[in-house]
């Protein structure tokens, strides 16, 4: 069985053969499908089928709407997503959630460990090695805020697919996103400044990293099944 990473590489390479117009449409389809909360492998296999349809349409000299049998490509993608989701049960996506949770734990734990070590160096003017990561209230809220931000970005990106926005709307959207980003960063900084002193528990950083990597690889292995 071809691994999902190989499918993604093949898709990216083959999509370069599309015309500029069809490539723009196909890019919207790729973004929409990949942010629709369906299994990564299902998404990539469907996108490969769609790409084949695009390439066949160009060879035949017809529009992609003719090949797909509908002028509403977004509605077509929505129906495909609903079909996939209807075949899932509650545990179907757990493997991928486990994988992404492991990635988040590993990356954020290492970053926070380095940050905490730097603060110790700054206060004492000495390098003090410690194998423990302090899980204070600030870090816990940081995990939650980053998770919420990822979900929000995916939802916004999906919503913006297949939309032709005028320049004025783009400026408004940019200003709105800039305000939200500034607010989110301010909250993150406030969490680090005022909640870092409230210690919840401590764990050995090696154990934390091992748990994160184990979750990542276990989730990735199960998602390939």
mmCIF file of N, CA and C in Angstrom, residues 104-105 107-117 132-147 187-203 205 208:
data_model
loop_
_atom_site.group_PDB
_atom_site.id
_atom_site.type_symbol
_atom_site.label_atom_id
_atom_site.label_comp_id
_atom_site.label_asym_id
_atom_site.label_seq_id
_atom_site.Cartn_x
_atom_site.Cartn_y
_atom_site.Cartn_z
ATOM 1 N N UNK A 104 1.763 18.054 18.647
ATOM 2 C CA UNK A 104 1.603 19.299 19.409
ATOM 3 C C UNK A 104 2.312 19.206 20.753
ATOM 4 N N UNK A 105 2.161 18.075 21.425
ATOM 5 C CA UNK A 105 2.817 17.879 22.727
ATOM 6 C C UNK A 105 4.334 17.964 22.578
ATOM 7 N N UNK A 107 6.280 19.354 20.128
ATOM 8 C CA UNK A 107 6.792 20.663 19.713
ATOM 9 C C UNK A 107 6.670 21.696 20.832
ATOM 10 N N UNK A 108 5.471 21.805 21.415
ATOM 11 C CA UNK A 108 5.253 22.833 22.434
ATOM 12 C C UNK A 108 6.027 22.544 23.712
ATOM 13 N N UNK A 109 6.190 21.266 24.060
ATOM 14 C CA UNK A 109 6.954 20.926 25.268
ATOM 15 C C UNK A 109 8.415 21.322 25.118
ATOM 16 N N UNK A 110 8.990 21.047 23.959
ATOM 17 C CA UNK A 110 10.387 21.411 23.722
ATOM 18 C C UNK A 110 10.563 22.928 23.756
ATOM 19 N N UNK A 111 9.634 23.647 23.110
ATOM 20 C CA UNK A 111 9.711 25.114 23.100
ATOM 21 C C UNK A 111 9.610 25.674 24.519
ATOM 22 N N UNK A 112 8.655 25.170 25.290
ATOM 23 C CA UNK A 112 8.479 25.665 26.660
ATOM 24 C C UNK A 112 9.636 25.267 27.562
ATOM 25 N N UNK A 113 10.217 24.099 27.325
ATOM 26 C CA UNK A 113 11.382 23.683 28.114
ATOM 27 C C UNK A 113 12.550 24.634 27.878
ATOM 28 N N UNK A 114 12.785 24.988 26.621
ATOM 29 C CA UNK A 114 13.859 25.931 26.284
ATOM 30 C C UNK A 114 13.578 27.302 26.901
ATOM 31 N N UNK A 115 12.312 27.728 26.828
ATOM 32 C CA UNK A 115 11.922 29.030 27.391
ATOM 33 C C UNK A 115 12.143 29.067 28.903
ATOM 34 N N UNK A 116 11.745 27.994 29.578
ATOM 35 C CA UNK A 116 11.919 27.933 31.026
ATOM 36 C C UNK A 116 13.398 27.895 31.410
ATOM 37 N N UNK A 117 14.193 27.189 30.636
ATOM 38 C CA UNK A 117 15.625 27.120 30.904
ATOM 39 C C UNK A 117 16.271 28.487 30.723
ATOM 40 N N UNK A 132 13.285 18.637 34.194
ATOM 41 C CA UNK A 132 11.856 18.740 34.451
ATOM 42 C C UNK A 132 11.224 19.919 33.715
ATOM 43 N N UNK A 133 10.040 19.658 33.207
ATOM 44 C CA UNK A 133 9.250 20.705 32.563
ATOM 45 C C UNK A 133 8.104 21.056 33.497
ATOM 46 N N UNK A 134 8.011 22.333 33.836
ATOM 47 C CA UNK A 134 6.944 22.792 34.718
ATOM 48 C C UNK A 134 5.669 23.030 33.921
ATOM 49 N N UNK A 135 4.634 22.268 34.212
ATOM 50 C CA UNK A 135 3.340 22.476 33.576
ATOM 51 C C UNK A 135 2.523 23.416 34.451
ATOM 52 N N UNK A 136 2.699 24.690 34.183
ATOM 53 C CA UNK A 136 1.941 25.683 34.929
ATOM 54 C C UNK A 136 0.647 25.998 34.186
ATOM 55 N N UNK A 137 -0.172 26.824 34.809
ATOM 56 C CA UNK A 137 -1.472 27.156 34.221
ATOM 57 C C UNK A 137 -1.310 27.872 32.889
ATOM 58 N N UNK A 138 -0.231 28.644 32.749
ATOM 59 C CA UNK A 138 0.022 29.363 31.499
ATOM 60 C C UNK A 138 0.250 28.419 30.332
ATOM 61 N N UNK A 139 1.055 27.362 30.553
ATOM 62 C CA UNK A 139 1.336 26.393 29.495
ATOM 63 C C UNK A 139 0.071 25.642 29.093
ATOM 64 N N UNK A 140 -0.724 25.248 30.089
ATOM 65 C CA UNK A 140 -1.953 24.504 29.801
ATOM 66 C C UNK A 140 -2.905 25.346 28.951
ATOM 67 N N UNK A 141 -3.061 26.620 29.318
ATOM 68 C CA UNK A 141 -3.915 27.510 28.529
ATOM 69 C C UNK A 141 -3.317 27.768 27.155
ATOM 70 N N UNK A 142 -1.988 27.778 27.081
ATOM 71 C CA UNK A 142 -1.301 27.961 25.801
ATOM 72 C C UNK A 142 -1.622 26.805 24.852
ATOM 73 N N UNK A 143 -1.587 25.591 25.362
ATOM 74 C CA UNK A 143 -1.963 24.412 24.568
ATOM 75 C C UNK A 143 -3.382 24.569 24.026
ATOM 76 N N UNK A 144 -4.284 24.985 24.909
ATOM 77 C CA UNK A 144 -5.692 25.125 24.531
ATOM 78 C C UNK A 144 -5.878 26.213 23.477
ATOM 79 N N UNK A 145 -5.195 27.358 23.670
ATOM 80 C CA UNK A 145 -5.335 28.475 22.737
ATOM 81 C C UNK A 145 -4.786 28.123 21.359
ATOM 82 N N UNK A 146 -3.674 27.407 21.319
ATOM 83 C CA UNK A 146 -3.092 27.020 20.036
ATOM 84 C C UNK A 146 -4.001 26.024 19.318
ATOM 85 N N UNK A 147 -4.575 25.098 20.070
ATOM 86 C CA UNK A 147 -5.513 24.133 19.473
ATOM 87 C C UNK A 147 -6.722 24.843 18.892
ATOM 88 N N UNK A 187 -3.319 37.700 24.371
ATOM 89 C CA UNK A 187 -3.797 36.726 25.359
ATOM 90 C C UNK A 187 -2.699 35.719 25.685
ATOM 91 N N UNK A 188 -1.970 35.273 24.649
ATOM 92 C CA UNK A 188 -0.873 34.331 24.858
ATOM 93 C C UNK A 188 0.197 34.931 25.769
ATOM 94 N N UNK A 189 0.553 36.186 25.504
ATOM 95 C CA UNK A 189 1.573 36.862 26.319
ATOM 96 C C UNK A 189 1.082 37.029 27.756
ATOM 97 N N UNK A 190 -0.205 37.378 27.906
ATOM 98 C CA UNK A 190 -0.770 37.545 29.244
ATOM 99 C C UNK A 190 -0.733 36.232 30.021
ATOM 100 N N UNK A 191 -1.016 35.127 29.333
ATOM 101 C CA UNK A 191 -0.956 33.806 29.984
ATOM 102 C C UNK A 191 0.451 33.507 30.466
ATOM 103 N N UNK A 192 1.433 33.815 29.633
ATOM 104 C CA UNK A 192 2.824 33.534 29.994
ATOM 105 C C UNK A 192 3.308 34.435 31.134
ATOM 106 N N UNK A 193 2.820 35.687 31.164
ATOM 107 C CA UNK A 193 3.298 36.649 32.150
ATOM 108 C C UNK A 193 2.652 36.448 33.526
ATOM 109 N N UNK A 194 1.340 36.184 33.544
ATOM 110 C CA UNK A 194 0.611 36.204 34.807
ATOM 111 C C UNK A 194 0.235 34.829 35.354
ATOM 112 N N UNK A 195 0.313 33.796 34.521
ATOM 113 C CA UNK A 195 -0.116 32.469 34.974
ATOM 114 C C UNK A 195 1.024 31.469 35.075
ATOM 115 N N UNK A 196 2.230 31.902 34.709
ATOM 116 C CA UNK A 196 3.379 31.000 34.753
ATOM 117 C C UNK A 196 3.765 30.592 36.174
ATOM 118 N N UNK A 197 3.338 31.381 37.149
ATOM 119 C CA UNK A 197 3.726 31.098 38.538
ATOM 120 C C UNK A 197 2.804 30.055 39.178
ATOM 121 N N UNK A 198 1.684 29.766 38.546
ATOM 122 C CA UNK A 198 0.728 28.816 39.125
ATOM 123 C C UNK A 198 1.072 27.420 38.634
ATOM 124 N N UNK A 199 1.873 26.709 39.388
ATOM 125 C CA UNK A 199 2.344 25.378 38.996
ATOM 126 C C UNK A 199 1.245 24.340 39.209
ATOM 127 N N UNK A 200 1.003 23.549 38.184
ATOM 128 C CA UNK A 200 0.004 22.481 38.265
ATOM 129 C C UNK A 200 0.683 21.143 38.562
ATOM 130 N N UNK A 201 1.712 20.800 37.751
ATOM 131 C CA UNK A 201 2.497 19.593 38.006
ATOM 132 C C UNK A 201 3.803 19.689 37.225
ATOM 133 N N UNK A 202 4.724 18.773 37.515
ATOM 134 C CA UNK A 202 6.012 18.720 36.835
ATOM 135 C C UNK A 202 6.223 17.324 36.269
ATOM 136 N N UNK A 203 6.870 17.277 35.084
ATOM 137 C CA UNK A 203 7.188 15.989 34.469
ATOM 138 C C UNK A 203 8.579 16.046 33.856
ATOM 139 N N UNK A 205 11.152 16.006 31.151
ATOM 140 C CA UNK A 205 11.009 16.406 29.755
ATOM 141 C C UNK A 205 11.238 15.225 28.804
ATOM 142 N N UNK A 208 8.034 13.325 28.644
ATOM 143 C CA UNK A 208 7.042 14.081 27.871
ATOM 144 C C UNK A 208 7.292 13.930 26.367
#
